[in-house]
Amino acid sequence: VYGYFWWGDRQDAERLKASDQYQTVVQELKASKLKEAQAKTGELKDTAFAALAALDVAKAQLDAGKRDDAIATLRAAKTTDSMVAPIIEQRLARLLIDAGKHEEALGLLKSADDAISHEVRGDALFALGRKDQARDAYNKALGLLDVAAPQRRLLELKLTQAGGTPPKPATAS
């Protein structure tokens, strides 16, 4: 029984330490200390906070005009969290599109089946000049989005730009 409680206390202490380290990364980024934040991110390896820190660092790198560094940071980010992994993939795909690596972005999202991934896939296809496929991707994304979703108008504009027509909203009788 003692060993069981000791192990639980040890796990709790490690989680608290990781949380404190993550907060340090966030504070370093707020203070515009990107290099220090990157160094602290390495200390979070193999914790639940590692992917979150990678997302924060990549955003700071992008804000500093270091897109390629942000791409490298997101490529190195590993997580088993099913809620965070798609966000990392989508952000990485958007950066790859910006870097002109459209095919690589498409490959990254090939198995994703959510609205945002379809939208990003449409963006990559549109950038490649494949407007028909981009329209299909945008239509799939619209089909998965709620009518009141805030990003719906932008997605409808993208569909229109690709030569499509947004679906008419259902009217109440």
PDB file of C-alpha atoms in Angstrom, residues 53-114:
ATOM      1  CA  ALA A  53       4.682  24.251 -25.754  1.00  0.00           C
ATOM      2  CA  ALA A  54       5.655  23.375 -29.332  1.00  0.00           C
ATOM      3  CA  LEU A  55       2.496  25.076 -30.616  1.00  0.00           C
ATOM      4  CA  ASP A  56       3.255  28.188 -28.557  1.00  0.00           C
ATOM      5  CA  VAL A  57       6.895  28.307 -29.651  1.00  0.00           C
ATOM      6  CA  ALA A  58       5.957  27.787 -33.311  1.00  0.00           C
ATOM      7  CA  LYS A  59       3.515  30.703 -33.119  1.00  0.00           C
ATOM      8  CA  ALA A  60       6.192  32.920 -31.577  1.00  0.00           C
ATOM      9  CA  GLN A  61       8.652  31.857 -34.271  1.00  0.00           C
ATOM     10  CA  LEU A  62       6.137  32.696 -36.969  1.00  0.00           C
ATOM     11  CA  ASP A  63       5.435  36.057 -35.352  1.00  0.00           C
ATOM     12  CA  ALA A  64       9.195  36.688 -35.414  1.00  0.00           C
ATOM     13  CA  GLY A  65       9.287  35.950 -39.147  1.00  0.00           C
ATOM     14  CA  LYS A  66      10.940  32.546 -38.759  1.00  0.00           C
ATOM     15  CA  ARG A  67       8.514  30.365 -40.713  1.00  0.00           C
ATOM     16  CA  ASP A  68      11.040  27.616 -41.418  1.00  0.00           C
ATOM     17  CA  ASP A  69      11.892  27.379 -37.724  1.00  0.00           C
ATOM     18  CA  ALA A  70       8.180  27.113 -36.933  1.00  0.00           C
ATOM     19  CA  ILE A  71       7.850  24.305 -39.470  1.00  0.00           C
ATOM     20  CA  ALA A  72      10.782  22.479 -37.871  1.00  0.00           C
ATOM     21  CA  THR A  73       9.273  22.934 -34.402  1.00  0.00           C
ATOM     22  CA  LEU A  74       5.916  21.508 -35.469  1.00  0.00           C
ATOM     23  CA  ARG A  75       7.551  18.618 -37.327  1.00  0.00           C
ATOM     24  CA  ALA A  76       9.388  17.686 -34.135  1.00  0.00           C
ATOM     25  CA  ALA A  77       6.256  17.919 -31.973  1.00  0.00           C
ATOM     26  CA  LYS A  78       5.011  14.477 -31.022  1.00  0.00           C
ATOM     27  CA  THR A  79       1.865  13.709 -29.105  1.00  0.00           C
ATOM     28  CA  THR A  80      -0.531  10.852 -28.576  1.00  0.00           C
ATOM     29  CA  ASP A  81      -3.313  13.225 -27.553  1.00  0.00           C
ATOM     30  CA  SER A  82      -6.079  12.786 -30.125  1.00  0.00           C
ATOM     31  CA  MET A  83      -7.273  16.346 -29.557  1.00  0.00           C
ATOM     32  CA  VAL A  84      -3.901  18.083 -29.999  1.00  0.00           C
ATOM     33  CA  ALA A  85      -2.379  15.992 -32.820  1.00  0.00           C
ATOM     34  CA  PRO A  86      -4.813  17.241 -35.512  1.00  0.00           C
ATOM     35  CA  ILE A  87      -4.161  20.854 -34.495  1.00  0.00           C
ATOM     36  CA  ILE A  88      -0.430  20.345 -34.936  1.00  0.00           C
ATOM     37  CA  GLU A  89      -0.989  18.720 -38.350  1.00  0.00           C
ATOM     38  CA  GLN A  90      -3.323  21.501 -39.508  1.00  0.00           C
ATOM     39  CA  ARG A  91      -0.979  24.280 -38.424  1.00  0.00           C
ATOM     40  CA  LEU A  92       1.978  22.523 -39.996  1.00  0.00           C
ATOM     41  CA  ALA A  93       0.013  22.056 -43.229  1.00  0.00           C
ATOM     42  CA  ARG A  94      -0.878  25.766 -43.300  1.00  0.00           C
ATOM     43  CA  LEU A  95       2.798  26.676 -42.876  1.00  0.00           C
ATOM     44  CA  LEU A  96       3.792  24.232 -45.613  1.00  0.00           C
ATOM     45  CA  ILE A  97       1.250  25.818 -47.957  1.00  0.00           C
ATOM     46  CA  ASP A  98       2.720  29.221 -47.138  1.00  0.00           C
ATOM     47  CA  ALA A  99       6.188  27.822 -47.889  1.00  0.00           C
ATOM     48  CA  GLY A 100       5.014  26.545 -51.293  1.00  0.00           C
ATOM     49  CA  LYS A 101       5.107  22.889 -50.257  1.00  0.00           C
ATOM     50  CA  HIS A 102       1.523  22.166 -51.277  1.00  0.00           C
ATOM     51  CA  GLU A 103       1.907  18.455 -52.033  1.00  0.00           C
ATOM     52  CA  GLU A 104       3.555  17.863 -48.678  1.00  0.00           C
ATOM     53  CA  ALA A 105       0.660  19.631 -46.949  1.00  0.00           C
ATOM     54  CA  LEU A 106      -1.804  17.419 -48.820  1.00  0.00           C
ATOM     55  CA  GLY A 107       0.068  14.305 -47.752  1.00  0.00           C
ATOM     56  CA  LEU A 108      -0.006  15.422 -44.148  1.00  0.00           C
ATOM     57  CA  LEU A 109      -3.804  15.737 -44.151  1.00  0.00           C
ATOM     58  CA  LYS A 110      -4.726  12.813 -46.390  1.00  0.00           C
ATOM     59  CA  SER A 111      -6.395  10.753 -43.653  1.00  0.00           C
ATOM     60  CA  ALA A 112      -7.995  13.639 -41.718  1.00  0.00           C
ATOM     61  CA  ASP A 113     -11.765  13.951 -42.001  1.00  0.00           C
ATOM     62  CA  ASP A 114     -12.768  17.067 -40.095  1.00  0.00           C
TER      63      ASP A 114
END
